[in-house]
C-alpha positions as a printed Julia matrix, in Angstrom:
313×3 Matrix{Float64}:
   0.0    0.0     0.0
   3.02   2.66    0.27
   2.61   3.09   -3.39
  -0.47   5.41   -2.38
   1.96   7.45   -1.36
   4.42   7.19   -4.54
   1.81   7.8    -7.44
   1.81  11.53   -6.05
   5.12  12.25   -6.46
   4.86  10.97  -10.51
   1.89  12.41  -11.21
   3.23  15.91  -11.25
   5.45  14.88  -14.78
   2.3   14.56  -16.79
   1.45  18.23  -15.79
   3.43  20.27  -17.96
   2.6   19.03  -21.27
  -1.34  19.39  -19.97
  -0.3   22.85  -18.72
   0.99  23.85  -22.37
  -2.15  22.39  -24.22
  -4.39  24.13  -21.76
  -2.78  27.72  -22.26
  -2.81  27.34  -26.06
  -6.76  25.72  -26.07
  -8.6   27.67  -23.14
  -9.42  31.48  -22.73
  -6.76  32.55  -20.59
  -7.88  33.94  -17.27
 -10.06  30.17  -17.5
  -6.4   28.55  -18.3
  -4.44  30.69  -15.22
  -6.86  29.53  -12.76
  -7.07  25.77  -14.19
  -3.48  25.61  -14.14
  -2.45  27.65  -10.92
  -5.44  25.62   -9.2
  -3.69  21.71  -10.6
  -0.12  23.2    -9.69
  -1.31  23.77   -6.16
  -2.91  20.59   -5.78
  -0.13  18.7    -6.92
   2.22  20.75   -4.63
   0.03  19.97   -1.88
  -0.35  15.96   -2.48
   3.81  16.05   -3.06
   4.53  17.96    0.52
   1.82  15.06    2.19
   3.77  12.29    0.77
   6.96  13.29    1.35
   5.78  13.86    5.47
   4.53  10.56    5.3
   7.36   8.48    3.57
   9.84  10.73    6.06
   7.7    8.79    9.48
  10.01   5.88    9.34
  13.27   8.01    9.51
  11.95  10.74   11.74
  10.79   8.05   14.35
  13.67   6.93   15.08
  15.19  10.35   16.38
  15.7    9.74   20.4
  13.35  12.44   20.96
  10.5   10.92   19.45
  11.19   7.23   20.83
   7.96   7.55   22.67
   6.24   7.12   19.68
   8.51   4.04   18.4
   6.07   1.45   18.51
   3.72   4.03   15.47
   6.34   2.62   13.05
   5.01  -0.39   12.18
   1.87   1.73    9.73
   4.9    2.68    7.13
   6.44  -0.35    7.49
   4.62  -2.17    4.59
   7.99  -3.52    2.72
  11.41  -4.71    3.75
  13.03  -2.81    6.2
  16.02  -1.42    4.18
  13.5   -0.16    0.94
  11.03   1.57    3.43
  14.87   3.12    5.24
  16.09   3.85    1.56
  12.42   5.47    0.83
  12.15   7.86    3.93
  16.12   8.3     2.87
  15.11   9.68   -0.42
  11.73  11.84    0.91
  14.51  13.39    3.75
  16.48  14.38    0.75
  13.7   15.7    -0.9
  12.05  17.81    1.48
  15.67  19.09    2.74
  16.54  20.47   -1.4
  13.1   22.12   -1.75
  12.92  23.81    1.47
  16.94  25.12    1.02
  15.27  26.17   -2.78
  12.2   27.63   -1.44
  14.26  29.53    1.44
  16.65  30.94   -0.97
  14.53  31.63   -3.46
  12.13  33.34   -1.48
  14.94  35.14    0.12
  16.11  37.15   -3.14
  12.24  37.41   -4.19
  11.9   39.74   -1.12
  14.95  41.36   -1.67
  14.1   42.56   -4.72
  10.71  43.34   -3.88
  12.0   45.26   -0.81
  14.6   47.15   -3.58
  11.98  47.8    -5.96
   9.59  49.57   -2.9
  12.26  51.31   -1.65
  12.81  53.0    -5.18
   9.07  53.71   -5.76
   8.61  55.02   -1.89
   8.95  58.52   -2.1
   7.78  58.99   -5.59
   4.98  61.27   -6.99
   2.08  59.03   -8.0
  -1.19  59.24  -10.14
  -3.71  57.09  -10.31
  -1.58  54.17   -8.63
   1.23  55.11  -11.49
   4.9   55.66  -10.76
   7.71  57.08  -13.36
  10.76  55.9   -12.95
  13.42  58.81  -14.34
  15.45  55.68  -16.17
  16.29  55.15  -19.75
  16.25  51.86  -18.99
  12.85  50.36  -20.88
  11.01  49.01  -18.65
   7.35  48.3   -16.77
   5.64  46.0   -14.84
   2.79  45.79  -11.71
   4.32  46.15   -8.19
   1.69  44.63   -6.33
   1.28  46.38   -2.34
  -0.19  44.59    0.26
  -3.67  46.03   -0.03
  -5.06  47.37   -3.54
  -4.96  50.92   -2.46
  -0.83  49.97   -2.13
  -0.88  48.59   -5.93
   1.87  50.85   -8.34
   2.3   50.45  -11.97
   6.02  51.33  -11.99
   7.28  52.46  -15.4
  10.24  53.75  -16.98
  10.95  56.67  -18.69
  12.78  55.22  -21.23
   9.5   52.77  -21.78
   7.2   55.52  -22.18
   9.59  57.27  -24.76
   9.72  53.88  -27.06
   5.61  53.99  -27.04
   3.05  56.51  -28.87
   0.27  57.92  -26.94
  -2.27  54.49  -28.06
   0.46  52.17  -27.11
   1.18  53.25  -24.06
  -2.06  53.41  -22.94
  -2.34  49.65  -24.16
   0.64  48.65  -21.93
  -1.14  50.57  -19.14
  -4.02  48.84  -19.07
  -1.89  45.42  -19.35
  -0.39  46.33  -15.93
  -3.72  47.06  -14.4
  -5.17  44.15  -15.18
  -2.37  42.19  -13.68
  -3.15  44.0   -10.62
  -6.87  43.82  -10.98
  -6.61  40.25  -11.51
  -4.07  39.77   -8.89
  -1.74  37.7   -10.76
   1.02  37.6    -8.48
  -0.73  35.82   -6.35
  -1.21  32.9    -9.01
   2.96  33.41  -10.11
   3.53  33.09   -5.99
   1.84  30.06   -6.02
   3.15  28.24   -8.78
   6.7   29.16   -7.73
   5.99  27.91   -4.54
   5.03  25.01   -6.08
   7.89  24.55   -8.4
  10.61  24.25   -5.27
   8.26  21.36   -4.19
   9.08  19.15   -7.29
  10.98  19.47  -10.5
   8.17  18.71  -12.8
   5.82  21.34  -11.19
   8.76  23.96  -11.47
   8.25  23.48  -15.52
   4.93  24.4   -14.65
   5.96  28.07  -13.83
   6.74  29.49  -17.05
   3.41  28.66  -18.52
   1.64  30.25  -15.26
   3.03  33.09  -16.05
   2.41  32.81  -20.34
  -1.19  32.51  -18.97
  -1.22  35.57  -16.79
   0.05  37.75  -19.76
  -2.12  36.41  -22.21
  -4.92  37.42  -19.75
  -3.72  40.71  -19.59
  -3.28  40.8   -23.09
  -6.69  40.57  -23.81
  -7.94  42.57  -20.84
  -5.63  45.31  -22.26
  -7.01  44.67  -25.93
 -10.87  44.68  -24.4
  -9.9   48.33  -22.41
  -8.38  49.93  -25.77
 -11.02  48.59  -28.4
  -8.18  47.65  -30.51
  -6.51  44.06  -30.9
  -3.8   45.19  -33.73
  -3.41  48.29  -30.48
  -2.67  45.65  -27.95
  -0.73  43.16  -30.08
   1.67  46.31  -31.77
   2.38  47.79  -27.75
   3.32  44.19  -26.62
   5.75  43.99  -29.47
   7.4   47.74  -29.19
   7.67  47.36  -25.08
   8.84  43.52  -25.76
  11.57  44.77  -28.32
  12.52  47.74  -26.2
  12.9   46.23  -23.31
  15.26  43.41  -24.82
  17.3   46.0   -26.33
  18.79  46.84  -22.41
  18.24  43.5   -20.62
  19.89  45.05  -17.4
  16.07  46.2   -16.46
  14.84  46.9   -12.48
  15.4   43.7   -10.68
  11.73  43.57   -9.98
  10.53  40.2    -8.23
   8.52  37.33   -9.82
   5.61  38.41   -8.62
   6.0   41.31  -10.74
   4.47  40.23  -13.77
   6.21  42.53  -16.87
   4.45  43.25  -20.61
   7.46  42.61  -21.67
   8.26  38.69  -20.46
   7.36  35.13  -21.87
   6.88  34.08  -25.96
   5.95  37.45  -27.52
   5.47  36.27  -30.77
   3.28  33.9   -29.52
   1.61  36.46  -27.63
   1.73  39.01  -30.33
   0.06  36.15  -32.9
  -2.8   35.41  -30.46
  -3.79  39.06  -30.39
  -4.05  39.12  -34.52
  -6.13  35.95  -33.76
  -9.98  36.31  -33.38
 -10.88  36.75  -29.18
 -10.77  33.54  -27.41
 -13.75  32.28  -26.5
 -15.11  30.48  -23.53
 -14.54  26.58  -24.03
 -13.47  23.06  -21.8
 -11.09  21.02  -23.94
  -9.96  17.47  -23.3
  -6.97  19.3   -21.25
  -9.11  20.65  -18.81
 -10.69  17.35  -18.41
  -7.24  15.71  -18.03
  -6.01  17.88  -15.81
  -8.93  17.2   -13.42
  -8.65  13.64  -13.37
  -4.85  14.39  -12.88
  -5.87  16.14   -9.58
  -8.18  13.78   -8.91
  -6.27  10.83   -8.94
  -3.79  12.53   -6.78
  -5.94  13.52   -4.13
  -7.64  10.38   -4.18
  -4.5    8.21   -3.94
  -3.18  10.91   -0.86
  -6.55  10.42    1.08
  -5.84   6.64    0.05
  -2.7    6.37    1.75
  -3.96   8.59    4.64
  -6.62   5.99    5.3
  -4.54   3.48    5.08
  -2.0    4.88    7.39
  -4.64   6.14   10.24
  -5.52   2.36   10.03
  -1.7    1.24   10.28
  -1.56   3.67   13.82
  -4.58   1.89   15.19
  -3.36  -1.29   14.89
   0.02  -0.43   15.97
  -1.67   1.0    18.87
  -3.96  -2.02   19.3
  -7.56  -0.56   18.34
  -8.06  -2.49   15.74
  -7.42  -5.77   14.84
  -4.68  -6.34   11.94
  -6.14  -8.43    9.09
């Protein structure tokens, strides 16, 4: 039965290629929260397992000899594979949280940078102007809405007409509208939980600018508008790569596959649909959750036997 607890930790590889399909199929903000929502899950099911599988090892620290005799439950193999197995979840849990600490470190670093540069600025309308040739803009996200900035450069706004820059203004806002950081926070949370997931990230964030895109297409009237302002900012912005070392959580105009971005704007609105991939990717969830609760049962029923309230078969 400890392979209840193993089919969680595969699982997460069939994601990305789901993830993909889903952003190129779906209406975006309906592909963000499909795909943020199956990351999470995943994530979640992968941290359980990895608790459970790390029992064996954990029980036998001195400390926690008291509680010896609740081996037995993950016990369901020879002693040196469930050691080796516990081994390998110790491992795991020990790389992810040294990722997610130092990756969470430098994401409030920067974000703590960024907020220090934008704290004693003039501001309209939740706008910021950065006096820096450096092309650049992106939503700064505060910790209530009345805290949100649109930070943008100087040198942006001078690579932009009037239209265009009103395009790439309403991009940002609907990042913050939509709160899309909080969708990029948990996916890259997610990502230092397993590899697989992590390849999940970049297509969280695809997702969250083609929503944006279109939000920003829908507040201008004008696709060709949208699509032509993604382009200049993209190309601008790539011409000085040294940008503002804003955080993830940041989302930019300017990241992930323009082009493709770009090409769904000249493409007729997306429309409201449920693909096969959506369908898959529920079942994916599914099958995870339902072979964590599996495993969950079976352990609870492991600990009452150990414990002698309940008979073993």
């Amino acid at each position: 039965m400890i392979t209840l607890l193993v089919v969680p930790l595969v699982l997460p590889w069939l994601l990305p290629a789901l993830a993909r399909r889903t952003a190129e199929r779906v209406r975006p903000d309906i592909a963000l929260w499909a795909v943020a929502t199956s990351t999470a899950a995943l994530a979640l099911g992968v941290a359980a397992c990895l608790g459970t599988l790390l029992l064996p090892l954990v029980l036998r620290l001195p400390v926690l000899a008291d509680f010896a005799h609740l081996l037995r439950p993950v016990q369901a193999g020879p002693a040196a594979l469930v050691f080796c197995a516990s081994m390998l979840a110790g491992g795991a849990i020990a790389v992810s949280v040294t990722a997610g600490a130092r990756g969470a470190r430098a994401e409030l670093k920067r974000l703590r940078a960024v907020r220090k540069l934008v704290a004693g600025m003039p501001e309209a309308g939740g706008l910021c102007v950065v006096d820096d040739e450096r092309p650049d803009a992106f939503a700064l996200p505060g910790w209530m809405r009345r805290s949100d900035r649109i930070v943008v450069t100087a040198g942006m706004l001078r690579a932009l007409d009037p239209g265009e820059r009103e395009a790439l203004l309403g991009h940002e806002r609907a990042h913050l509208s939509g709160r899309h950081h909080l969708f990029l926070s948990v996916a890259q949370l997610a990502g230092w939980c397993h590899p697989a997931l992590a390849a999940v990230v970049p297509v969280v964030s695809y997702t969250a600018e083609r929503a944006a895109d279109e939000a920003a297409a829908r507040a201008c009237g004008d696709r060709r508008l949208a699509a032509r302002a993604v382009g200049r900012a993209a190309l601008a912005a790539a011409s000085l790569r040294s940008g503002l070392q804003a955080p993830t959580a940041a989302a930019r105009g300017t990241t992930g596959p323009v082009p493709a971005r770009v090409k769904a704007l000249l493409a007729q609105a997306p429309v409201r649909r449920v693909v096969p991939a959506l369908l898959a990717m529920a079942l994916l969830c599914t099958a995870a959750g339902a072979s964590s609760l599996g495993g969950a049962v079976w352990l609870h029923r492991g600990v009452e036997v150990a414990q002698g309230e309940h008979p073993a078969d």
